[in-house]
Coordinates of C-alpha atoms in Angstrom, one line a residue:
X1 CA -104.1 -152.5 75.8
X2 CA -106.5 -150.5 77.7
X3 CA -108.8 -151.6 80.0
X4 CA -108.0 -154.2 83.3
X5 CA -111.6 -155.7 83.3
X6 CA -111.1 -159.9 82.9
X7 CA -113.0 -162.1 80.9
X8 CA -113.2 -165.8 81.4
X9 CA -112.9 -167.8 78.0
X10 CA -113.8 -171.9 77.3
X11 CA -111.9 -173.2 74.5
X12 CA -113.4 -175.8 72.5
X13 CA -115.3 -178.0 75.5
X14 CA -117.0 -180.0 72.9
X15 CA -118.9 -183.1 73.3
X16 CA -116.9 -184.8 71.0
X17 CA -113.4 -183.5 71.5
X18 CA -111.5 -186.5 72.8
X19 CA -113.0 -189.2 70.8
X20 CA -111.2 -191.6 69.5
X21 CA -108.3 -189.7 70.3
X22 CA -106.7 -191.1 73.4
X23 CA -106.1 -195.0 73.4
X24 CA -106.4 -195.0 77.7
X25 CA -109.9 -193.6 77.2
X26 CA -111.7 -194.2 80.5
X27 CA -108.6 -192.6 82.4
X28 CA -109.1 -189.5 79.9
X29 CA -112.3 -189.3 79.8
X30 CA -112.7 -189.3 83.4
X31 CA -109.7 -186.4 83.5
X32 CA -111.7 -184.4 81.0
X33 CA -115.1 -184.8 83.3
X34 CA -113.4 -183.3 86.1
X35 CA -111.5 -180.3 84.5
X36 CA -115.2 -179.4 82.7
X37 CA -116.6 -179.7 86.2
X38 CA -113.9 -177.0 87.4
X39 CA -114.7 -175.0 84.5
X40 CA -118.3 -175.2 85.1
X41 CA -118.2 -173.9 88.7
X42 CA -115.3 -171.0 87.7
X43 CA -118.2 -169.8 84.8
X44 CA -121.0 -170.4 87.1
X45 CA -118.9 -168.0 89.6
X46 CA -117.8 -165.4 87.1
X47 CA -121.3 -165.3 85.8
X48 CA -122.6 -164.1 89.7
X49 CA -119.3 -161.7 89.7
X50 CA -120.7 -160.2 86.6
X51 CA -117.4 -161.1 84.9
X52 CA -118.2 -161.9 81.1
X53 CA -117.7 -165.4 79.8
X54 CA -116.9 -166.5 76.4
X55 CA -116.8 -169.4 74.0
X56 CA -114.9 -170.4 71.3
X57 CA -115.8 -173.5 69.4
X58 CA -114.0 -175.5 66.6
X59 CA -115.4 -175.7 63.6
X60 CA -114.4 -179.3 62.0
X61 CA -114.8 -180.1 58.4
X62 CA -117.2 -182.7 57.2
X63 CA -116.1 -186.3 58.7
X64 CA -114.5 -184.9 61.5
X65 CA -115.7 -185.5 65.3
X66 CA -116.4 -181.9 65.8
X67 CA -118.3 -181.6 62.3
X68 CA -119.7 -178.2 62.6
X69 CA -123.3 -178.7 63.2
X70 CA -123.0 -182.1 64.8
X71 CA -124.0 -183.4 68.1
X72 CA -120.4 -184.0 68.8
X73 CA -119.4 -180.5 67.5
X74 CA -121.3 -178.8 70.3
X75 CA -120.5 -177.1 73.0
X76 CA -120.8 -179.8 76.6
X77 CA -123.7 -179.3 78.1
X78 CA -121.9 -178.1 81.6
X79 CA -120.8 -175.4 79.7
X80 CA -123.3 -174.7 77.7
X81 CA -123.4 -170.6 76.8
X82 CA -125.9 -168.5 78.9
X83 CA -128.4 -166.6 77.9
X84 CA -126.2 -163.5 76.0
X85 CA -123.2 -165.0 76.3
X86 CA -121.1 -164.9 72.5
X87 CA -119.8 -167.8 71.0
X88 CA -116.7 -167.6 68.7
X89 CA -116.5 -170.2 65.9
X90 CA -113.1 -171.2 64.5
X91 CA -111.6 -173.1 61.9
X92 CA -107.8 -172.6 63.3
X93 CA -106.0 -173.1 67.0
X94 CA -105.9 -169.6 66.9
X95 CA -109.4 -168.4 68.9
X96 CA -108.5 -164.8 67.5
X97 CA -107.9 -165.7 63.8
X98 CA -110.6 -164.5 61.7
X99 CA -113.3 -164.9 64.8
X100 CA -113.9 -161.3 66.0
X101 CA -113.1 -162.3 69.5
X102 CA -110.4 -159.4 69.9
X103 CA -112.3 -156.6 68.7
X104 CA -115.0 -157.9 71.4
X105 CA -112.5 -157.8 74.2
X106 CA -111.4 -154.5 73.3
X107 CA -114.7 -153.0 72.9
X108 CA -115.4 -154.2 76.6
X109 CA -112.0 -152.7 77.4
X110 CA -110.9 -156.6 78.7
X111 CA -107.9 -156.5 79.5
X112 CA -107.3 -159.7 81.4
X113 CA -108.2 -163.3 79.9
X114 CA -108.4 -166.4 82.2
X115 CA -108.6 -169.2 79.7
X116 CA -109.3 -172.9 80.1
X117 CA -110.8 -175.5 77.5
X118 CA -109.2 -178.2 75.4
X119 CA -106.8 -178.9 74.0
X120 CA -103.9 -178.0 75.3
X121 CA -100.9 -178.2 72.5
X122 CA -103.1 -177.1 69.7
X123 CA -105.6 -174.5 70.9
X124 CA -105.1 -173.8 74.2
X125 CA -100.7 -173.1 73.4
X126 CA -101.8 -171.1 70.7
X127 CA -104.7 -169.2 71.9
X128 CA -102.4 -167.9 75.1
X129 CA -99.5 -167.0 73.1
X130 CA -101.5 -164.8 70.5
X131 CA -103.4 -163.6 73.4
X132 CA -100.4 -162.4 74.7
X133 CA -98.9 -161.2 71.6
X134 CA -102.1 -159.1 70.9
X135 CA -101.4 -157.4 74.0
X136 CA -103.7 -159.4 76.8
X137 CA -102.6 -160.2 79.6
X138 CA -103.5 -164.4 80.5
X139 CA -104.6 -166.2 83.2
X140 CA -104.1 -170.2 81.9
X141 CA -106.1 -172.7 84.1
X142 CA -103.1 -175.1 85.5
X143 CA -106.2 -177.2 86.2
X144 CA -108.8 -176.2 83.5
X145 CA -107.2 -177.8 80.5
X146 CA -107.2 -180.9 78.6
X147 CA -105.8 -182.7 76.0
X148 CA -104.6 -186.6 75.0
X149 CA -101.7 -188.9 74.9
X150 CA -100.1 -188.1 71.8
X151 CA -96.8 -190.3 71.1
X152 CA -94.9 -191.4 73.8
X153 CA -95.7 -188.7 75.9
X154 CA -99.0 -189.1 78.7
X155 CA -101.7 -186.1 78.4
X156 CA -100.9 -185.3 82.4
X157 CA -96.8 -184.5 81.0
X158 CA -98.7 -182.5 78.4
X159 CA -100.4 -180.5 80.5
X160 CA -97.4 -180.1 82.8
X161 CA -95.5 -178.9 80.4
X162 CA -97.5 -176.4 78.9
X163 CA -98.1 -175.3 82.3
X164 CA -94.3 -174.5 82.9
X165 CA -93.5 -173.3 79.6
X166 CA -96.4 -171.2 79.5
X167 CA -96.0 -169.8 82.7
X168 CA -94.3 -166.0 82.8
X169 CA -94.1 -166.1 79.1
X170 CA -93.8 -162.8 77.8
X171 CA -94.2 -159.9 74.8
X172 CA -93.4 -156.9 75.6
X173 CA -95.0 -155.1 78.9
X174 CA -97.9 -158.4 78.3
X175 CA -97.3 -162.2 80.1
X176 CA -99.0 -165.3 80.6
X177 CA -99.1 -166.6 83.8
X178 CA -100.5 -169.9 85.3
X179 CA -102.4 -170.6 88.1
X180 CA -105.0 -173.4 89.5
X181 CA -108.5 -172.7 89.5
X182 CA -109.2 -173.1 93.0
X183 CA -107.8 -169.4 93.6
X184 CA -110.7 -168.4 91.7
X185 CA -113.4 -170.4 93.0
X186 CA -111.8 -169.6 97.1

């Protein structure tokens, strides 16, 4: 990969993305408020570094809570794209399958991704591992990501875990690493 410039990419923050997916609701919801509110401040500070920012947004079919073209389907207003700022539709986990996102990055010589969004075992595990694989080197939000309970298991183990699993993971000379927002916003 050529090219160390970093870009700073939002993964599905869409105002329907937890509903009716998380039986503790109010606890979730009020989890999800505050990593968007992170996320809003780490654009609204890469925007004034002149370091691009990039969304991705899920594409659901018809009946789903993300329905593409719903209110629920777009992006949260916190987050909403700037003026010039590309939007990536997807239909997959993957943010680089079929969406034109890498051949953007490269074109910008990007290097560097610092990713945050929602949710974290679906998208979020699978847009940092084929980041990695396609030769980027990742920045994952330990803070700046979201999911639900799913099973037995609470959405604040999810997150831990992806946070340590993620964390170093490597392909070839490319890793992942994780690290909390505030060492972006200090």
């Amino acid at each position: 990969m050529s090219g160390n410039a970093t870009a700073l990419i939002i993964i599905d923050v869409q105002n329907n993305i937890l509903l009716g997916s998380d039986p503790r609701g109010v606890e979730t919801l009020a989890a999800l408020d505050a990593m968007v509110h992170r996320l809003a401040a780490l654009a609204d500070r890469a925007r004034a570094q002149g370091v691009p920012v990039i969304h991705v947004q899920h594409d659901g079919e018809a009946g789903h809570r993300l329905e593409k073209g719903s209110e629920g389907w777009k992006i949260r207003a916190e987050l909403g794209p700037a003026a010039g700022e590309p939007v990536f539709n997807k239909s997959a986990c993957d943010a680089f399958l079929g969406t034109g996102l890498e051949a953007l990055l490269r074109e910008r010589s990007i290097g560097h991704l610092i990713i945050g969004g929602c949710m974290t075992p679906y998208c979020i595990d699978t847009s940092v591992r084929s980041a990695v694989a396609h030769g980027f080197d990742v920045t994952l939000l330990a803070d700046g990501h979201m999911t639900c309970d799913i099973g037995a298991l609470r959405f604040e183990q999810i997150i831990a875990h992806h946070n340590q699993i993620l964390d170093g993971f490597p392909v070839g000379p490319h890793k992942a690493q994780v690290r909390p927002s505030a060492d972006f916003l200090a």
